[in-house]
PDB file of C-alpha atoms and ligand atoms in Angstrom:
ATOM      1  CA  MET A   1     104.293 124.869 115.981  1.00  0.00           C
ATOM      2  CA  SER A   2     104.683 121.395 116.636  1.00  0.00           C
ATOM      3  CA  GLU A   3     107.572 119.209 115.149  1.00  0.00           C
ATOM      4  CA  LYS A   4     107.389 115.331 115.012  1.00  0.00           C
ATOM      5  CA  LEU A   5     110.530 113.160 114.087  1.00  0.00           C
ATOM      6  CA  PHE A   6     109.868 109.852 112.326  1.00  0.00           C
ATOM      7  CA  LYS A   7     112.347 106.674 111.725  1.00  0.00           C
ATOM      8  CA  VAL A   8     111.056 105.017 108.371  1.00  0.00           C
ATOM      9  CA  ILE A   9     113.291 102.262 107.168  1.00  0.00           C
ATOM     10  CA  ILE A  10     113.475 101.357 103.020  1.00  0.00           C
ATOM     11  CA  ILE A  11     114.074  97.604 102.957  1.00  0.00           C
ATOM     12  CA  GLY A  12     113.773  94.829  99.975  1.00  0.00           C
ATOM     13  CA  ASP A  13     115.911  92.683  98.065  1.00  0.00           C
ATOM     14  CA  PRO A  14     119.582  94.432  96.136  1.00  0.00           C
ATOM     15  CA  THR A  15     118.697  96.635  93.169  1.00  0.00           C
ATOM     16  CA  VAL A  16     114.627  97.146  93.499  1.00  0.00           C
ATOM     17  CA  GLY A  17     115.570 100.643  93.587  1.00  0.00           C
ATOM     18  CA  LYS A  18     115.935 101.588  97.189  1.00  0.00           C
ATOM     19  CA  THR A  19     118.486 104.358  96.835  1.00  0.00           C
ATOM     20  CA  SER A  20     116.912 105.791  93.913  1.00  0.00           C
ATOM     21  CA  PHE A  21     113.725 105.853  95.856  1.00  0.00           C
ATOM     22  CA  VAL A  22     115.183 107.507  98.981  1.00  0.00           C
ATOM     23  CA  GLN A  23     117.473 110.569  96.613  1.00  0.00           C
ATOM     24  CA  ARG A  24     114.482 111.055  94.153  1.00  0.00           C
ATOM     25  CA  TYR A  25     112.406 111.702  97.316  1.00  0.00           C
ATOM     26  CA  VAL A  26     114.289 114.108  99.317  1.00  0.00           C
ATOM     27  CA  GLN A  27     116.020 115.425  96.285  1.00  0.00           C
ATOM     28  CA  ASP A  28     114.184 118.838  97.116  1.00  0.00           C
ATOM     29  CA  SER A  29     116.025 119.240 100.896  1.00  0.00           C
ATOM     30  CA  PHE A  30     118.414 116.447 100.360  1.00  0.00           C
ATOM     31  CA  LYS A  31     121.121 115.980 103.406  1.00  0.00           C
ATOM     32  CA  ARG A  32     123.148 112.510 102.428  1.00  0.00           C
ATOM     33  CA  ASP A  33     124.448 112.793 106.090  1.00  0.00           C
ATOM     34  CA  TYR A  34     127.144 110.129 105.493  1.00  0.00           C
ATOM     35  CA  LYS A  35     127.526 106.127 105.077  1.00  0.00           C
ATOM     36  CA  GLY A  36     127.462 105.298 108.571  1.00  0.00           C
ATOM     37  CA  THR A  37     129.950 102.244 109.480  1.00  0.00           C
ATOM     38  CA  VAL A  38     127.264  99.816 109.963  1.00  0.00           C
ATOM     39  CA  GLY A  39     126.645 100.152 106.604  1.00  0.00           C
ATOM     40  CA  VAL A  40     123.309 102.162 106.361  1.00  0.00           C
ATOM     41  CA  ASP A  41     122.695 106.002 105.050  1.00  0.00           C
ATOM     42  CA  PHE A  42     120.715 108.471 106.254  1.00  0.00           C
ATOM     43  CA  ALA A  43     118.489 110.998 104.665  1.00  0.00           C
ATOM     44  CA  LEU A  44     116.462 113.637 106.230  1.00  0.00           C
ATOM     45  CA  LYS A  45     113.095 114.709 104.649  1.00  0.00           C
ATOM     46  CA  ILE A  46     111.672 118.191 105.880  1.00  0.00           C
ATOM     47  CA  ILE A  47     107.637 118.331 105.697  1.00  0.00           C
ATOM     48  CA  LYS A  48     105.877 121.412 106.017  1.00  0.00           C
ATOM     49  CA  TRP A  49     102.693 119.530 106.742  1.00  0.00           C
ATOM     50  CA  SER A  50     100.641 122.221 107.489  1.00  0.00           C
ATOM     51  CA  GLU A  51     100.523 125.845 109.430  1.00  0.00           C
ATOM     52  CA  ASN A  52     101.706 124.528 112.489  1.00  0.00           C
ATOM     53  CA  GLN A  53     102.885 120.944 112.017  1.00  0.00           C
ATOM     54  CA  THR A  54     106.540 120.444 110.666  1.00  0.00           C
ATOM     55  CA  VAL A  55     107.653 116.426 109.857  1.00  0.00           C
ATOM     56  CA  LYS A  56     110.945 115.421 109.674  1.00  0.00           C
ATOM     57  CA  LEU A  57     111.438 112.181 108.274  1.00  0.00           C
ATOM     58  CA  GLN A  58     115.173 110.311 108.884  1.00  0.00           C
ATOM     59  CA  LEU A  59     115.096 107.434 106.009  1.00  0.00           C
ATOM     60  CA  TRP A  60     117.469 105.172 106.469  1.00  0.00           C
ATOM     61  CA  ASP A  61     118.902 102.818 103.511  1.00  0.00           C
ATOM     62  CA  ILE A  62     120.160 100.002 103.860  1.00  0.00           C
ATOM     63  CA  ALA A  63     122.636 100.758 101.208  1.00  0.00           C
ATOM     64  CA  GLY A  64     123.893  97.607  99.907  1.00  0.00           C
ATOM     65  CA  GLN A  65     124.037  95.391 103.077  1.00  0.00           C
ATOM     66  CA  GLU A  66     120.836  93.360 102.490  1.00  0.00           C
ATOM     67  CA  ARG A  67     122.563  90.067 103.295  1.00  0.00           C
ATOM     68  CA  PHE A  68     123.766  90.922 106.315  1.00  0.00           C
ATOM     69  CA  ALA A  69     121.674  89.685 108.829  1.00  0.00           C
ATOM     70  CA  TRP A  70     124.247  91.362 111.661  1.00  0.00           C
ATOM     71  CA  MET A  71     123.240  94.577 111.457  1.00  0.00           C
ATOM     72  CA  THR A  72     119.770  94.453 111.373  1.00  0.00           C
ATOM     73  CA  ARG A  73     118.325  94.649 114.797  1.00  0.00           C
ATOM     74  CA  VAL A  74     120.098  98.134 114.814  1.00  0.00           C
ATOM     75  CA  TYR A  75     118.523  99.198 111.569  1.00  0.00           C
ATOM     76  CA  PHE A  76     115.187  98.258 112.767  1.00  0.00           C
ATOM     77  CA  LYS A  77     115.616  99.946 116.444  1.00  0.00           C
ATOM     78  CA  ASP A  78     112.896 102.350 117.317  1.00  0.00           C
ATOM     79  CA  ALA A  79     111.756 102.757 113.414  1.00  0.00           C
ATOM     80  CA  ASN A  80     108.172 104.629 113.165  1.00  0.00           C
ATOM     81  CA  GLY A  81     107.080 103.085 109.522  1.00  0.00           C
ATOM     82  CA  CYS A  82     108.621 100.894 106.884  1.00  0.00           C
ATOM     83  CA  VAL A  83     108.648 100.749 103.593  1.00  0.00           C
ATOM     84  CA  ILE A  84     109.233  97.246 101.885  1.00  0.00           C
ATOM     85  CA  MET A  85     110.036  97.734  97.859  1.00  0.00           C
ATOM     86  CA  PHE A  86     109.835  95.152  94.763  1.00  0.00           C
ATOM     87  CA  ASP A  87     111.217  95.010  91.734  1.00  0.00           C
ATOM     88  CA  LEU A  88     107.357  94.868  89.114  1.00  0.00           C
ATOM     89  CA  ASN A  89     110.258  93.023  86.366  1.00  0.00           C
ATOM     90  CA  ASN A  90     111.689  90.364  89.108  1.00  0.00           C
ATOM     91  CA  LYS A  91     109.512  87.931  90.507  1.00  0.00           C
ATOM     92  CA  ASN A  92     111.610  87.317  92.777  1.00  0.00           C
ATOM     93  CA  SER A  93     111.923  90.333  94.646  1.00  0.00           C
ATOM     94  CA  PHE A  94     108.309  90.075  95.128  1.00  0.00           C
ATOM     95  CA  LEU A  95     108.196  86.600  97.239  1.00  0.00           C
ATOM     96  CA  ASN A  96     111.050  88.041  99.025  1.00  0.00           C
ATOM     97  CA  THR A  97     108.708  90.741 100.412  1.00  0.00           C
ATOM     98  CA  LEU A  98     107.319  88.584 102.454  1.00  0.00           C
ATOM     99  CA  LYS A  99     110.557  87.505 104.386  1.00  0.00           C
ATOM    100  CA  TRP A 100     110.947  90.680 104.735  1.00  0.00           C
ATOM    101  CA  LYS A 101     107.763  91.291 106.152  1.00  0.00           C
ATOM    102  CA  LYS A 102     108.411  88.770 108.450  1.00  0.00           C
ATOM    103  CA  ASP A 103     111.502  90.293 109.333  1.00  0.00           C
ATOM    104  CA  VAL A 104     110.067  93.797 110.740  1.00  0.00           C
ATOM    105  CA  GLU A 105     107.456  91.906 112.517  1.00  0.00           C
ATOM    106  CA  SER A 106     110.204  90.184 114.876  1.00  0.00           C
ATOM    107  CA  LYS A 107     112.104  92.846 114.998  1.00  0.00           C
ATOM    108  CA  CYS A 108     110.189  95.702 115.916  1.00  0.00           C
ATOM    109  CA  THR A 109     106.660  97.002 117.240  1.00  0.00           C
ATOM    110  CA  LEU A 110     105.952 100.527 118.488  1.00  0.00           C
ATOM    111  CA  PRO A 111     105.275 101.315 122.316  1.00  0.00           C
ATOM    112  CA  ASP A 112     102.146  99.796 122.497  1.00  0.00           C
ATOM    113  CA  GLY A 113     102.821  96.374 120.966  1.00  0.00           C
ATOM    114  CA  SER A 114     101.559  97.141 117.553  1.00  0.00           C
ATOM    115  CA  PRO A 115     103.357  96.631 114.312  1.00  0.00           C
ATOM    116  CA  ILE A 116     104.852  99.389 112.417  1.00  0.00           C
ATOM    117  CA  PRO A 117     102.973 100.818 109.527  1.00  0.00           C
ATOM    118  CA  CYS A 118     104.346  99.259 106.412  1.00  0.00           C
ATOM    119  CA  MET A 119     103.707 100.076 103.178  1.00  0.00           C
ATOM    120  CA  LEU A 120     104.258  97.844  99.508  1.00  0.00           C
ATOM    121  CA  LEU A 121     106.021  99.559  96.596  1.00  0.00           C
ATOM    122  CA  ALA A 122     105.979  97.965  93.268  1.00  0.00           C
ATOM    123  CA  ASN A 123     109.186  99.404  91.879  1.00  0.00           C
ATOM    124  CA  LYS A 124     110.091 100.065  88.104  1.00  0.00           C
ATOM    125  CA  CYS A 125     106.367 100.462  87.039  1.00  0.00           C
ATOM    126  CA  ASP A 126     107.795 102.091  83.819  1.00  0.00           C
ATOM    127  CA  ALA A 127     110.273  99.510  82.910  1.00  0.00           C
ATOM    128  CA  PRO A 128     108.307  97.006  80.399  1.00  0.00           C
ATOM    129  CA  ALA A 129     109.079  93.177  81.252  1.00  0.00           C
ATOM    130  CA  ARG A 130     106.360  92.918  84.230  1.00  0.00           C
ATOM    131  CA  GLU A 131     106.325  89.817  86.125  1.00  0.00           C
ATOM    132  CA  VAL A 132     103.989  90.182  88.584  1.00  0.00           C
ATOM    133  CA  GLU A 133     100.294  90.751  88.010  1.00  0.00           C
ATOM    134  CA  GLN A 134      98.309  93.496  89.939  1.00  0.00           C
ATOM    135  CA  MET A 135      95.512  90.799  91.556  1.00  0.00           C
ATOM    136  CA  GLU A 136      98.538  89.167  93.049  1.00  0.00           C
ATOM    137  CA  ILE A 137      99.636  92.222  94.983  1.00  0.00           C
ATOM    138  CA  GLU A 138      96.171  92.938  95.891  1.00  0.00           C
ATOM    139  CA  ASP A 139      96.120  89.471  97.305  1.00  0.00           C
ATOM    140  CA  PHE A 140      99.225  89.420  99.200  1.00  0.00           C
ATOM    141  CA  TYR A 141      99.397  93.382 100.521  1.00  0.00           C
ATOM    142  CA  LYS A 142      95.861  92.835 102.320  1.00  0.00           C
ATOM    143  CA  GLU A 143      96.826  88.869 103.421  1.00  0.00           C
ATOM    144  CA  ASN A 144     100.202  90.534 105.005  1.00  0.00           C
ATOM    145  CA  ASN A 145      98.828  93.297 106.844  1.00  0.00           C
ATOM    146  CA  PHE A 146     100.298  96.126 104.762  1.00  0.00           C
ATOM    147  CA  ILE A 147      99.037  99.436 105.055  1.00  0.00           C
ATOM    148  CA  GLY A 148      98.698 100.021 101.357  1.00  0.00           C
ATOM    149  CA  TRP A 149     100.599  99.154  98.059  1.00  0.00           C
ATOM    150  CA  THR A 150     101.225 101.148  95.040  1.00  0.00           C
ATOM    151  CA  GLU A 151     103.317 101.383  91.698  1.00  0.00           C
ATOM    152  CA  THR A 152     106.059 103.470  91.368  1.00  0.00           C
ATOM    153  CA  SER A 153     108.889 104.466  89.244  1.00  0.00           C
ATOM    154  CA  ALA A 154     112.142 106.149  90.753  1.00  0.00           C
ATOM    155  CA  LYS A 155     112.882 107.173  87.968  1.00  0.00           C
ATOM    156  CA  SER A 156     110.163 108.668  86.902  1.00  0.00           C
ATOM    157  CA  GLY A 157     108.754 109.740  90.138  1.00  0.00           C
ATOM    158  CA  ILE A 158     105.551 108.429  89.543  1.00  0.00           C
ATOM    159  CA  MET A 159     103.761 107.944  93.398  1.00  0.00           C
ATOM    160  CA  VAL A 160     106.781 108.546  94.842  1.00  0.00           C
ATOM    161  CA  HIS A 161     105.583 111.354  97.082  1.00  0.00           C
ATOM    162  CA  ASP A 162     102.035 110.269  96.832  1.00  0.00           C
ATOM    163  CA  SER A 163     102.884 106.928  98.697  1.00  0.00           C
ATOM    164  CA  MET A 164     105.648 108.660 101.653  1.00  0.00           C
ATOM    165  CA  ARG A 165     102.208 111.091 102.250  1.00  0.00           C
ATOM    166  CA  PHE A 166     100.502 108.073 102.785  1.00  0.00           C
ATOM    167  CA  LEU A 167     102.683 106.646 105.304  1.00  0.00           C
ATOM    168  CA  VAL A 168     103.652 110.005 107.135  1.00  0.00           C
ATOM    169  CA  GLU A 169      99.394 110.305 107.206  1.00  0.00           C
ATOM    170  CA  THR A 170      99.102 106.816 109.049  1.00  0.00           C
ATOM    171  CA  MET A 171     102.354 107.114 111.098  1.00  0.00           C
ATOM    172  CA  LEU A 172     100.543 110.586 112.116  1.00  0.00           C
ATOM    173  CA  ARG A 173      97.439 109.526 113.450  1.00  0.00           C
ATOM    174  CA  GLN A 174      99.284 106.382 115.123  1.00  0.00           C
ATOM    175  CA  SER A 175     101.608 108.936 116.919  1.00  0.00           C
ATOM    176  CA  ASP A 176      98.308 110.475 118.158  1.00  0.00           C
ATOM    177  CA  GLY A 177      96.856 107.194 119.441  1.00  0.00           C
ATOM    178  CA  CYS A 178      95.007 106.203 116.904  1.00  0.00           C
ATOM    179  CA  LYS A 179      95.390 102.284 115.923  1.00  0.00           C
ATOM    180  CA  ILE A 180      95.867 101.510 112.723  1.00  0.00           C
ATOM    181  CA  GLU A 181      93.346  98.682 111.219  1.00  0.00           C
ATOM    182  CA  THR A 182      95.477  97.542 108.090  1.00  0.00           C
ATOM    183  CA  ASN A 183      93.069  95.600 106.769  1.00  0.00           C
ATOM    184  CA  ASP A 184      89.731  97.926 107.105  1.00  0.00           C
ATOM    185  CA  ASN A 185      91.025 100.876 106.547  1.00  0.00           C
ATOM    186  CA  SER A 186      93.931 100.557 104.114  1.00  0.00           C
ATOM    187  CA  PHE A 187      93.848 102.333 100.947  1.00  0.00           C
ATOM    188  CA  ASN A 188      95.110 101.176  97.758  1.00  0.00           C
ATOM    189  CA  LEU A 189      96.972 103.526  96.263  1.00  0.00           C
ATOM    190  CA  LYS A 190      97.416 101.790  92.569  1.00  0.00           C
ATOM    191  CA  SER A 191      94.382 103.380  91.453  1.00  0.00           C
ATOM    192  CA  THR A 192      95.018 107.260  92.461  1.00  0.00           C
ATOM    193  CA  ALA A 193      96.564 109.715  89.860  1.00  0.00           C
ATOM    194  CA  PRO A 194      99.871 109.255  89.556  1.00  0.00           C
ATOM    195  CA  GLU A 195     101.840 112.186  89.602  1.00  0.00           C
ATOM    196  CA  LYS A 196     102.966 112.078  86.446  1.00  0.00           C
ATOM    197  CA  SER A 197     101.137 110.063  84.057  1.00  0.00           C
ATOM    198  CA  SER A 198     104.438 109.555  81.073  1.00  0.00           C
ATOM    199  CA  CYS A 199     104.602 105.608  81.619  1.00  0.00           C
ATOM    200  CA  GLY A 200     100.828 104.867  81.533  1.00  0.00           C
ATOM    201  CA  CYS A 201     101.083 102.355  84.752  1.00  0.00           C
TER     202      CYS A 201
HETATM  203  P1  LIG B   1     118.950  99.422  95.404  1.00  0.00           P
HETATM  204  O1  LIG B   1     119.861  97.986  95.925  1.00  0.00           O
HETATM  205  O2  LIG B   1     117.638  98.746  96.038  1.00  0.00           O
HETATM  206  O3  LIG B   1     119.212 100.702  96.506  1.00  0.00           O
HETATM  207  O4  LIG B   1     118.432  99.895  94.089  1.00  0.00           O
HETATM  208  P2  LIG B   1     118.880 101.131  93.505  1.00  0.00           P
HETATM  209  O5  LIG B   1     118.427 102.280  93.865  1.00  0.00           O
HETATM  210  O6  LIG B   1     120.492 100.995  93.405  1.00  0.00           O
HETATM  211  O7  LIG B   1     118.714 100.946  91.660  1.00  0.00           O
HETATM  212  C1  LIG B   1     118.989  99.580  91.399  1.00  0.00           C
HETATM  213  C2  LIG B   1     118.897 100.225  89.785  1.00  0.00           C
HETATM  214  O8  LIG B   1     117.512 100.202  89.141  1.00  0.00           O
HETATM  215  C3  LIG B   1     119.679 101.260  89.241  1.00  0.00           C
HETATM  216  O9  LIG B   1     120.475 100.914  88.057  1.00  0.00           O
HETATM  217  C4  LIG B   1     118.547 102.027  89.410  1.00  0.00           C
HETATM  218  O10 LIG B   1     118.651 102.914  88.201  1.00  0.00           O
HETATM  219  C5  LIG B   1     117.753 100.913  88.379  1.00  0.00           C
HETATM  220  N1  LIG B   1     116.007 101.947  89.401  1.00  0.00           N
HETATM  221  C6  LIG B   1     116.115 101.967  90.375  1.00  0.00           C
HETATM  222  N2  LIG B   1     114.602 102.681  90.348  1.00  0.00           N
HETATM  223  C7  LIG B   1     114.335 102.573  88.927  1.00  0.00           C
HETATM  224  C8  LIG B   1     112.994 102.827  88.238  1.00  0.00           C
HETATM  225  O11 LIG B   1     112.201 103.065  88.916  1.00  0.00           O
HETATM  226  N3  LIG B   1     112.859 102.084  86.969  1.00  0.00           N
HETATM  227  C9  LIG B   1     113.992 101.741  86.280  1.00  0.00           C
HETATM  228  N4  LIG B   1     113.514 101.274  85.050  1.00  0.00           N
HETATM  229  N5  LIG B   1     115.509 101.226  86.512  1.00  0.00           N
HETATM  230  C10 LIG B   1     115.149 101.954  88.102  1.00  0.00           C
HETATM  231 MG1  LIG B   2     120.982 100.921  97.645  1.00  0.00          MG
END
């Protein structure tokens, strides 16, 4: 039985839904450890990946400290993967994902020097007041070396597990020594079947 532990950081503008997403994802084995003095919430998700593989995900939720640059180095240290989230109904939060991506690139790399895998998540797809078009996101994720993107709804549970599964798959491949080519191999999740189709997005 082999066990892998990955640190995954969840970043993006305030109120895009990061905490809701983490809670939705981990609720079945939820362990909200503590609100750390550095202003981070940790959650642990244990996944029985296969007969002989367990994956432990330590999810770092920035917990309202998004505006404080002083904590970011600690936050990014030794991260294996990253989720950058925006709110589909808030254009500014989409534009700011570029800033978040650059921040990740400047502050952390994998031991071999390559960038950590980043998923781009377009949250609140259940809400009607959409301000960002799919084509725009599609072009943006390709240009900026995300491993994939998808619409999600932390509220309805849409694509929450699928998006994280894709990130875990990528981290597992990378930890086995495979190089990840973000543009050639990237997987666009937006067209795959949502976990629940209650909101038509
Ligand atoms: P954070 O600041 O990024 O951690 O955002 P929160 O998780 O605290 O969410 C901010 C607000 O957005 C809360 O009122 C949530 O209920 C709401 N919210 C989060 N995710 C969704 C979603 O998928 N759909 C809708 N409609 N609202 C959401
Ligand atoms: Mg939060």
